[in-house]
Coordinates of C-alpha atoms in Angstrom, one line a residue:
M1 CA 0.0 -0.1 -0.1
Q2 CA 2.9 2.5 0.6
I3 CA 3.9 2.2 -3.1
L4 CA 0.5 2.7 -4.3
Q5 CA 0.3 6.0 -1.9
K6 CA 3.5 7.2 -3.2
L7 CA 2.3 6.8 -6.8
A8 CA -1.1 8.6 -5.8
L9 CA 1.1 11.8 -5.2
C10 CA 2.8 11.7 -8.6
I11 CA 1.4 14.0 -11.2
F12 CA 2.0 14.2 -14.9
G13 CA 4.5 11.4 -15.5
C14 CA 5.9 10.5 -12.2
I15 CA 5.3 7.1 -13.9
A16 CA 6.3 7.2 -17.5
G17 CA 3.3 7.9 -19.7
I18 CA 0.3 8.5 -17.4
G19 CA 0.1 12.1 -17.5
L20 CA -2.5 12.3 -15.0
L21 CA -3.1 11.8 -11.1
V22 CA -2.9 8.2 -10.1
A23 CA -4.8 7.2 -6.9
T24 CA -5.0 4.1 -4.8
A25 CA -7.8 1.5 -5.4
S26 CA -9.8 3.4 -2.6
G27 CA -10.1 6.6 -4.7
K28 CA -13.5 7.6 -6.2
D29 CA -14.0 8.5 -9.7
R30 CA -13.1 12.0 -11.0
I31 CA -15.6 14.4 -12.2
L32 CA -13.9 16.1 -15.1
P33 CA -13.8 19.9 -15.7
E34 CA -16.1 21.1 -18.7
L35 CA -15.7 23.8 -21.2
P36 CA -18.4 26.5 -21.1
Q37 CA -20.9 26.1 -23.9
A38 CA -20.2 29.6 -25.6
S39 CA -19.2 31.1 -28.9
T40 CA -16.3 32.8 -27.4
P41 CA -12.9 31.3 -27.7
V42 CA -11.8 28.8 -25.2
T43 CA -8.0 28.6 -24.5
L44 CA -6.4 25.4 -24.4
V45 CA -2.6 25.2 -23.7
A46 CA -0.1 22.5 -24.7
A47 CA 2.5 22.5 -22.3
S48 CA 5.5 20.4 -20.9
D49 CA 5.9 19.2 -17.5
P50 CA 8.9 20.8 -15.8
V51 CA 9.9 17.7 -14.0
T52 CA 9.3 14.9 -16.4
G53 CA 9.2 16.8 -19.8
K54 CA 6.1 15.0 -20.8
S55 CA 3.4 16.9 -22.6
E56 CA 0.1 17.9 -21.2
F57 CA -3.0 19.8 -21.8
R58 CA -3.7 22.8 -19.5
Y59 CA -7.0 24.6 -19.1
R60 CA -7.6 27.5 -16.5
G61 CA -4.5 26.2 -14.7
N62 CA -5.9 22.7 -14.4
N63 CA -3.9 19.7 -16.1
T64 CA -7.0 17.5 -16.4
P65 CA -8.2 17.8 -20.0
P66 CA -11.8 19.2 -20.0
V67 CA -14.8 17.8 -21.5
I68 CA -16.1 20.0 -24.4
R69 CA -20.0 20.3 -24.8
V70 CA -21.4 21.7 -28.0
Q71 CA -24.9 21.8 -29.5
P72 CA -25.6 20.8 -33.0
G73 CA -25.5 23.7 -35.4
S74 CA -23.3 25.6 -33.2
I75 CA -19.7 26.8 -33.7
L76 CA -16.7 25.5 -31.4
N77 CA -14.0 28.1 -31.1
V78 CA -10.6 27.1 -29.5
E79 CA -7.6 29.0 -29.1
Y80 CA -4.8 26.4 -29.0
K81 CA -1.5 27.7 -27.7
N82 CA 1.7 25.6 -28.0
E83 CA 3.8 26.4 -24.8
L84 CA 5.8 23.0 -25.2
A85 CA 9.6 23.2 -24.4
A86 CA 11.5 24.0 -27.4
Q87 CA 13.8 21.0 -26.8
S88 CA 12.0 17.7 -26.0
R89 CA 13.1 15.0 -23.7
E90 CA 10.9 12.4 -25.4
D91 CA 11.3 10.3 -28.5
C92 CA 8.9 10.4 -31.4
V93 CA 9.6 7.6 -34.0
G94 CA 13.1 7.0 -33.0
H95 CA 14.3 10.6 -32.7
P96 CA 13.6 13.6 -30.3
C97 CA 10.1 15.0 -30.7
M98 CA 10.0 18.3 -32.7
Q99 CA 7.4 19.6 -30.1
M100 CA 4.9 20.3 -32.9
T101 CA 1.1 20.0 -32.1
N102 CA -2.4 20.6 -33.4
L103 CA -6.1 19.1 -32.7
H104 CA -8.2 16.6 -34.3
F105 CA -12.0 16.6 -33.5
H106 CA -12.4 12.8 -33.8
G107 CA -15.5 11.8 -35.4
L108 CA -17.3 14.9 -36.0
H109 CA -18.8 15.4 -39.6
V110 CA -17.1 18.8 -40.2
S111 CA -14.8 20.4 -42.7
P112 CA -11.3 19.2 -42.9
N113 CA -10.1 22.6 -44.2
A114 CA -8.7 25.5 -41.9
P115 CA -9.9 26.8 -39.5
E116 CA -11.8 23.5 -38.8
D117 CA -10.6 19.9 -38.7
D118 CA -7.4 20.5 -40.7
V119 CA -4.6 18.3 -39.2
L120 CA -2.3 18.7 -42.3
D121 CA -1.8 22.6 -42.6
M122 CA -2.7 23.7 -39.1
I123 CA 0.3 22.8 -37.1
A124 CA 1.8 25.0 -34.3
S125 CA 5.5 25.0 -33.4
P126 CA 6.4 26.1 -29.9
G127 CA 5.3 29.6 -29.1
E128 CA 2.7 29.6 -31.8
T129 CA -1.0 29.5 -31.4
L130 CA -3.9 27.9 -33.6
H131 CA -7.3 29.4 -33.8
Y132 CA -10.1 26.9 -34.5
S133 CA -13.6 27.7 -35.5
V134 CA -15.3 24.5 -35.9
Q135 CA -19.0 24.5 -37.5
V136 CA -20.8 21.7 -35.9
P137 CA -23.6 20.7 -38.4
P138 CA -27.3 20.7 -37.5
Q139 CA -27.5 17.0 -38.4
Q140 CA -24.5 16.0 -36.4
P141 CA -25.3 12.8 -34.6
P142 CA -25.5 13.6 -30.8
G143 CA -23.2 11.6 -28.7
L144 CA -19.7 11.2 -27.3
Y145 CA -16.7 12.2 -29.6
W146 CA -13.2 13.2 -28.5
Y147 CA -10.3 15.5 -29.2
H148 CA -6.7 14.6 -29.4
T149 CA -3.4 15.9 -31.0
H150 CA -2.5 14.7 -34.8
S151 CA 0.7 16.0 -35.6
H152 CA 2.1 13.4 -37.8
G153 CA 5.2 11.5 -36.1
E154 CA 4.2 12.9 -32.6
S155 CA 0.8 11.7 -32.3
Y156 CA 1.6 8.5 -30.3
T157 CA 3.9 10.1 -27.8
Q158 CA 1.5 13.1 -27.2
D159 CA -1.5 10.8 -26.8
L160 CA 0.2 8.5 -24.6
D161 CA 1.1 11.5 -22.3
G162 CA -2.6 12.1 -22.1
M163 CA -3.2 15.0 -24.6
S164 CA -6.9 14.1 -25.3
G165 CA -10.3 14.9 -23.9
A166 CA -13.9 14.1 -24.4
I167 CA -16.5 15.9 -26.7
V168 CA -20.2 15.6 -26.1
V169 CA -22.6 16.8 -28.9
E170 CA -25.9 17.4 -26.9
G171 CA -29.3 15.9 -27.8
I172 CA -29.0 12.1 -27.4
D173 CA -32.2 12.4 -25.2
R174 CA -34.0 13.0 -28.5
Y175 CA -33.4 9.2 -29.3
V176 CA -33.2 7.8 -25.8
P177 CA -35.4 10.4 -23.5
E178 CA -34.9 8.3 -20.4
V179 CA -31.3 9.3 -20.0
L180 CA -32.4 12.8 -18.9
H181 CA -33.4 11.2 -15.6
M182 CA -30.1 9.4 -15.1
R183 CA -26.8 10.4 -13.6
E184 CA -24.5 10.9 -16.5
R185 CA -20.7 9.8 -16.1
I186 CA -18.0 10.5 -18.6
L187 CA -15.1 7.9 -18.5
V188 CA -12.0 8.5 -20.4
L189 CA -9.7 5.4 -20.5
R190 CA -5.9 6.3 -20.7
D191 CA -2.7 4.3 -20.2
L192 CA -0.5 3.9 -17.2
V193 CA 3.0 2.8 -18.3
L194 CA 4.0 0.0 -15.8
P195 CA 6.8 1.0 -13.7
S196 CA 10.3 -0.5 -14.5
D197 CA 11.0 -1.4 -10.8
P198 CA 9.8 -5.0 -10.5
A199 CA 8.4 -4.4 -6.9
E200 CA 6.4 -1.4 -8.2
R201 CA 5.4 -3.2 -11.3
K202 CA 4.0 -6.1 -9.3
T203 CA 2.0 -3.8 -7.0
V204 CA 0.3 -1.9 -9.7
M205 CA -0.4 -5.0 -11.6
E206 CA -2.0 -6.7 -8.4
S207 CA -3.8 -3.6 -7.6
V208 CA -5.9 -3.9 -11.0
A209 CA -5.9 -7.7 -10.7
M210 CA -4.1 -7.9 -14.2
Q211 CA -4.0 -11.3 -15.9
T212 CA -0.5 -12.6 -15.6
S213 CA -0.9 -15.7 -18.1
Q214 CA -0.3 -15.1 -21.7
C215 CA -3.2 -13.2 -23.2
G216 CA -3.9 -14.4 -26.7
T217 CA -1.1 -15.1 -29.3
A218 CA 1.0 -12.0 -28.4
P219 CA 4.3 -13.2 -26.7
E220 CA 5.0 -9.8 -25.0
D221 CA 4.6 -9.0 -21.3
P222 CA 2.0 -6.4 -20.3
E223 CA 3.4 -2.9 -20.6
R224 CA 0.2 -0.7 -19.4
A225 CA -2.6 -0.5 -17.2
F226 CA -5.7 1.5 -18.0
T227 CA -6.7 4.5 -15.7
V228 CA -10.2 5.9 -15.6
N229 CA -10.2 9.8 -15.7
G230 CA -6.7 9.6 -14.7
I231 CA -7.1 7.3 -11.6
L232 CA -6.1 3.7 -11.1
R233 CA -9.0 1.4 -10.2
P234 CA -11.3 4.1 -8.8
K235 CA -14.8 3.3 -7.1
I236 CA -18.0 4.3 -9.0
D237 CA -21.0 4.6 -6.8
I238 CA -24.5 3.5 -7.9
A239 CA -27.5 2.6 -6.0
P240 CA -28.9 -0.9 -6.4
G241 CA -31.4 -1.0 -9.2
K242 CA -30.7 2.6 -10.2
R243 CA -29.6 3.3 -13.6
Q244 CA -26.8 5.5 -14.9
F245 CA -25.8 6.7 -18.2
W246 CA -22.1 6.0 -18.8
R247 CA -20.2 7.4 -21.8
I248 CA -16.7 5.9 -22.3
V249 CA -14.0 6.7 -24.6
N250 CA -11.0 4.5 -25.2
A251 CA -8.2 7.3 -25.4
S252 CA -5.3 4.8 -25.5
P253 CA -2.9 5.3 -28.5
D254 CA -2.9 1.6 -29.0
R255 CA -4.5 -0.6 -26.4
Y256 CA -7.9 -2.3 -26.6
A257 CA -10.5 -2.2 -24.0
D258 CA -13.0 -5.0 -24.2
L259 CA -15.5 -3.8 -21.6
E260 CA -17.7 -5.8 -19.4
L261 CA -19.6 -5.3 -16.1
D262 CA -20.0 -8.2 -14.1
S263 CA -23.3 -9.8 -13.8
E264 CA -24.9 -6.8 -15.5
L265 CA -25.7 -6.2 -19.4
L266 CA -24.8 -3.0 -20.9
D267 CA -27.7 -1.4 -22.6
V268 CA -25.8 0.4 -25.6
V269 CA -27.5 3.3 -27.1
A270 CA -24.8 4.7 -29.2
L271 CA -21.3 3.7 -30.6
D272 CA -18.6 6.0 -31.8
G273 CA -21.1 8.9 -31.1
M274 CA -23.7 7.5 -33.3
P275 CA -27.0 6.8 -31.6
L276 CA -28.3 3.2 -32.9
A277 CA -31.5 4.8 -33.6
Y278 CA -30.0 7.7 -35.9
H279 CA -30.1 5.3 -39.0
D280 CA -32.8 3.0 -37.8
P281 CA -35.5 4.5 -35.5
A282 CA -36.8 1.0 -34.7
I283 CA -33.6 0.3 -32.6
R284 CA -33.0 2.4 -29.5
K285 CA -30.8 0.1 -27.7
R286 CA -29.1 -3.2 -27.7
S287 CA -28.2 -5.3 -24.6
M288 CA -24.7 -6.4 -24.6
S289 CA -22.7 -8.6 -22.3
H290 CA -19.5 -6.9 -23.5
V291 CA -18.3 -4.3 -25.8
L292 CA -15.0 -4.0 -27.6
L293 CA -13.6 -0.5 -27.9
P294 CA -10.4 -0.3 -30.3
P295 CA -8.2 2.6 -29.7
A296 CA -10.5 5.7 -30.4
G297 CA -13.7 3.8 -29.9
R298 CA -16.6 5.1 -27.8
V299 CA -19.7 3.6 -26.3
E300 CA -22.6 5.0 -24.5
A301 CA -24.7 2.7 -22.4
I302 CA -27.3 2.5 -19.8
V303 CA -26.2 0.5 -16.7
T304 CA -28.1 -0.7 -13.7
G305 CA -26.8 -0.8 -10.1
P306 CA -26.1 -4.4 -9.0
Q307 CA -27.3 -6.0 -5.7
A308 CA -25.7 -4.4 -2.6
D309 CA -24.3 -7.8 -1.7
L310 CA -22.5 -8.4 -4.9
H311 CA -19.0 -7.3 -5.7
T312 CA -19.1 -5.8 -9.2
A313 CA -16.4 -4.4 -11.4
L314 CA -16.1 -2.8 -14.7
R315 CA -13.4 -4.8 -16.4
S316 CA -11.5 -4.9 -19.7
R317 CA -11.4 -8.6 -20.9
C318 CA -8.2 -10.2 -22.7
F319 CA -8.0 -9.3 -26.3
D320 CA -5.9 -11.2 -28.8
S321 CA -4.3 -8.5 -30.9
G322 CA -2.3 -11.1 -33.0
P323 CA 1.1 -12.7 -32.9
D324 CA 2.8 -9.3 -33.8
G325 CA 0.5 -7.3 -31.4
D326 CA 0.8 -6.0 -28.0
S327 CA -0.3 -7.7 -24.8
N328 CA -4.0 -6.8 -23.8
P329 CA -4.5 -8.7 -20.7
A330 CA -7.7 -8.8 -18.6
M331 CA -7.7 -6.3 -15.7
V332 CA -10.1 -4.3 -13.4
L333 CA -10.9 -0.9 -14.6
A334 CA -13.1 0.2 -11.7
D335 CA -15.0 -1.2 -8.7
V336 CA -18.9 -0.5 -8.6
V337 CA -20.0 0.2 -5.1
S338 CA -23.4 0.4 -3.7
V339 CA -24.8 3.6 -2.2
Q340 CA -28.1 4.9 -0.9
P341 CA -30.4 6.2 -3.7
S342 CA -30.0 10.0 -4.2
S343 CA -31.8 12.6 -6.1
V344 CA -30.6 13.2 -9.8
E345 CA -30.9 16.6 -11.3
V346 CA -32.7 16.4 -14.5
R347 CA -30.9 17.9 -17.4
P348 CA -32.9 20.0 -19.8
A349 CA -34.5 18.2 -22.8
H350 CA -33.6 19.3 -26.3
G351 CA -37.1 20.1 -27.7
E352 CA -36.1 19.7 -31.2
A353 CA -37.5 16.4 -33.1
P354 CA -34.6 13.8 -33.6
V355 CA -33.0 13.8 -37.0
Y356 CA -32.9 10.4 -38.9
A357 CA -30.9 9.3 -41.9
A358 CA -32.2 6.1 -42.8
F359 CA -31.0 4.8 -46.0
P360 CA -33.5 2.6 -48.0
S361 CA -32.6 -1.1 -47.5
T362 CA -32.7 -1.5 -51.4
V363 CA -30.0 1.0 -51.7
L364 CA -27.7 -0.4 -48.9
K365 CA -28.0 -3.9 -50.4
R366 CA -27.1 -2.8 -53.9
V367 CA -23.9 -1.0 -52.4
E368 CA -23.1 -4.3 -50.4
A369 CA -23.6 -6.7 -53.5
S370 CA -21.3 -4.2 -55.6
E371 CA -17.6 -4.8 -56.2
P372 CA -15.4 -2.7 -53.8
Q373 CA -14.9 0.7 -55.2
F374 CA -11.7 1.1 -53.1
V375 CA -9.6 -1.4 -51.3
V376 CA -7.4 -0.5 -48.5
T377 CA -4.5 -2.9 -47.6
F378 CA -2.6 -2.7 -44.5
T379 CA 1.1 -4.1 -44.6
E380 CA 4.1 -3.7 -42.6
D381 CA 7.8 -4.6 -42.4
K382 CA 11.0 -3.6 -40.5
Q383 CA 11.1 -0.5 -42.3
G384 CA 7.7 0.8 -41.5
F385 CA 3.9 0.7 -42.0
Y386 CA 2.1 1.1 -45.3
I387 CA -1.3 1.4 -46.9
N388 CA -1.4 0.0 -50.5
G389 CA 2.3 -0.2 -50.6
Q390 CA 2.9 3.4 -49.8
K391 CA 4.3 5.0 -46.6
F392 CA 2.7 8.4 -45.8
E393 CA 4.5 11.7 -46.4
M394 CA 3.2 15.2 -45.6
N395 CA 3.7 16.2 -49.2
A396 CA 2.0 13.2 -50.7
V397 CA -0.7 13.6 -53.3
P398 CA -4.0 12.1 -52.3
M399 CA -4.3 8.4 -52.7
L400 CA -7.8 8.8 -54.2
T401 CA -10.4 11.5 -54.9
V402 CA -14.1 10.8 -54.1
D403 CA -16.9 13.0 -55.2
V404 CA -19.3 13.9 -52.4
G405 CA -22.9 12.7 -52.5
S406 CA -22.5 8.9 -52.7
L407 CA -22.3 5.8 -50.8
Q408 CA -19.4 3.6 -51.7
H409 CA -18.4 -0.1 -50.9
W410 CA -14.8 -0.2 -49.3
R411 CA -12.8 -3.3 -48.4
V412 CA -10.1 -3.1 -45.7
M413 CA -7.7 -6.0 -45.9
N414 CA -5.1 -7.0 -43.1
P415 CA -2.6 -9.7 -44.3
T416 CA -0.4 -8.9 -41.3
R417 CA 0.0 -10.7 -38.0
E418 CA -1.7 -8.1 -35.8
V419 CA -5.1 -6.3 -35.6
H420 CA -5.3 -2.9 -37.2
P421 CA -8.2 -0.5 -36.4
F422 CA -9.2 1.5 -39.4
H423 CA -10.3 5.1 -39.0
I424 CA -11.4 7.8 -41.6
H425 CA -11.8 11.4 -40.7
Q426 CA -15.1 13.4 -41.2
V427 CA -17.4 10.4 -41.7
H428 CA -19.0 7.2 -40.3
F429 CA -19.4 3.9 -42.2
L430 CA -21.5 0.9 -41.9
V431 CA -19.6 -2.4 -41.0
Y432 CA -21.5 -5.2 -42.5
R433 CA -19.0 -8.1 -43.2
V434 CA -15.9 -9.4 -41.5
G435 CA -13.9 -11.9 -43.5
E436 CA -16.5 -14.2 -45.3
N437 CA -19.0 -13.8 -42.4
R438 CA -21.9 -11.2 -42.6
V439 CA -22.3 -9.2 -39.5
K440 CA -25.6 -10.1 -37.9
D441 CA -26.5 -6.6 -36.5
P442 CA -24.5 -4.2 -38.8
I443 CA -23.4 -1.0 -36.9
W444 CA -22.3 2.4 -37.8
L445 CA -18.8 3.4 -36.6
D446 CA -15.7 5.7 -37.3
T447 CA -13.1 3.2 -36.3
V448 CA -13.3 -0.5 -36.7
N449 CA -11.0 -3.4 -36.0
V450 CA -9.6 -5.3 -38.9
P451 CA -8.8 -8.8 -37.8
Y452 CA -5.2 -10.0 -38.7
G453 CA -5.3 -12.2 -41.8
S454 CA -8.8 -11.1 -42.6
S455 CA -10.8 -8.1 -43.8
V456 CA -13.7 -5.9 -43.2
D457 CA -16.4 -4.7 -45.8
L458 CA -17.7 -1.2 -45.4
I459 CA -20.4 1.1 -46.8
M460 CA -18.7 4.6 -46.5
D461 CA -21.2 7.5 -46.2
F462 CA -19.9 10.3 -48.4
T463 CA -23.2 12.0 -48.8
D464 CA -22.5 15.3 -46.7
P465 CA -21.5 18.1 -48.6
I466 CA -19.7 19.6 -45.5
I467 CA -16.8 17.3 -45.6
R468 CA -15.3 18.7 -49.0
G469 CA -11.5 19.0 -48.7
M470 CA -8.3 17.1 -48.1
S471 CA -8.8 14.4 -45.3
L472 CA -7.2 11.3 -44.0
F473 CA -7.7 7.6 -43.4
H474 CA -5.2 5.5 -41.2
C475 CA -4.5 2.8 -38.6
H476 CA -5.5 4.0 -35.2
L477 CA -2.6 2.5 -33.6
L478 CA -0.9 5.7 -33.5
S479 CA 2.7 4.5 -33.5
H480 CA 1.6 2.8 -36.9
E481 CA 0.2 6.1 -38.2
D482 CA 3.2 8.0 -37.1
K483 CA 5.4 5.4 -39.0
G484 CA 3.5 5.6 -42.1
M485 CA 0.1 3.7 -42.0
M486 CA -1.9 6.8 -43.2
A487 CA -3.1 8.2 -46.6
K488 CA -4.9 11.3 -48.0
I489 CA -8.3 11.4 -49.5
L490 CA -9.5 14.3 -51.3
F491 CA -13.4 14.9 -51.0
R492 CA -14.7 17.1 -53.8

């Protein structure tokens, strides 16, 4: 316990890579600070910890990344200052980081052009400031999104340090009205790099009941533990039989969270920010025993408080990332503890009618039956990571050009020996086939796992005119993206 108490006093990288406060197993979950809903610019600062040299976000003197809340149809204004140290003490892709940074508004259907979600040309060096003015469209699906840095070659290190935060697009109550009467919890999963000291490492692993046997086919030993809002194995309180609305984002740069709540089903209402009912009004929620979140994945679910005499935990199950992948062992993320029922402040309802984007089944079936209009192939070797045999360069021409206004059939192939999560900026897609097997209940996502030695078939939604401009698609294992597994796409 003395070791854990010592860790609890370390802030921003006392243990490499955590970037946030570590608490003992008795710590309660943290309520994250929130940005005001306003059209005036909000100042977010990229800074270096003076002790460890690791990068972090700062907002109003607080080094816990805030939650951004926006309304559909509003403008998100962010003044982003790069106050990182001119010389880095961290490595990025085998060399000292250049300390450049920017922001990506992951999952939002917004313009890829400056001053919006432009990660190619909007890049700040130390001492420079970026001014973002992001027009959130009125038809933006309401749900959980997130922001993180996306400077090519430095994304992995900055994200591992904790430079990310949640975005909530308001209005999910239009699709699931009962959540207005529930306590909302936003849970951001990040990485704690296990200590190099064997005794401290063992203590941390035991504190989260980390699986010690080999997990899947990856031969490597575990390297990370998950934190929840910066806390190692917090306690989440909920009264028996009471329902809460949990919104969870996997902000790890390369670890998978296969979420499971002991003895309780998760009533999932949205994935990757997309309400299930958005494309099919007949489906408001699905009861699931576990939900696999790849890096960047999100889930929003209603949970019910277990019986008071049961020990219940939120866990991440073992996930097999492949023989060349990283170890993703089972562990406890948080303990769920019983409390007496308390009153819940009802959030204001959004009176507007829900927006639906239901494509006719005949149209979807026609796209599914067509030959792929584009095939993405992930490959890797000792020199780097590639898409269709090409390693990304900032000055590269777009790999393809797509005319906005259509649905397209894409196939993503993964002949490697590890799982790769595919992500594309600006849009969602329908996952309807994995390998030769049709998905029983197709889902709309913005990030999907591509199993090793297999493929996924997707219906890409390129119908929104707001997405015109130069965008990107890539593997969301950010070390792979930094090493070349990314490509440009021009929406015109």
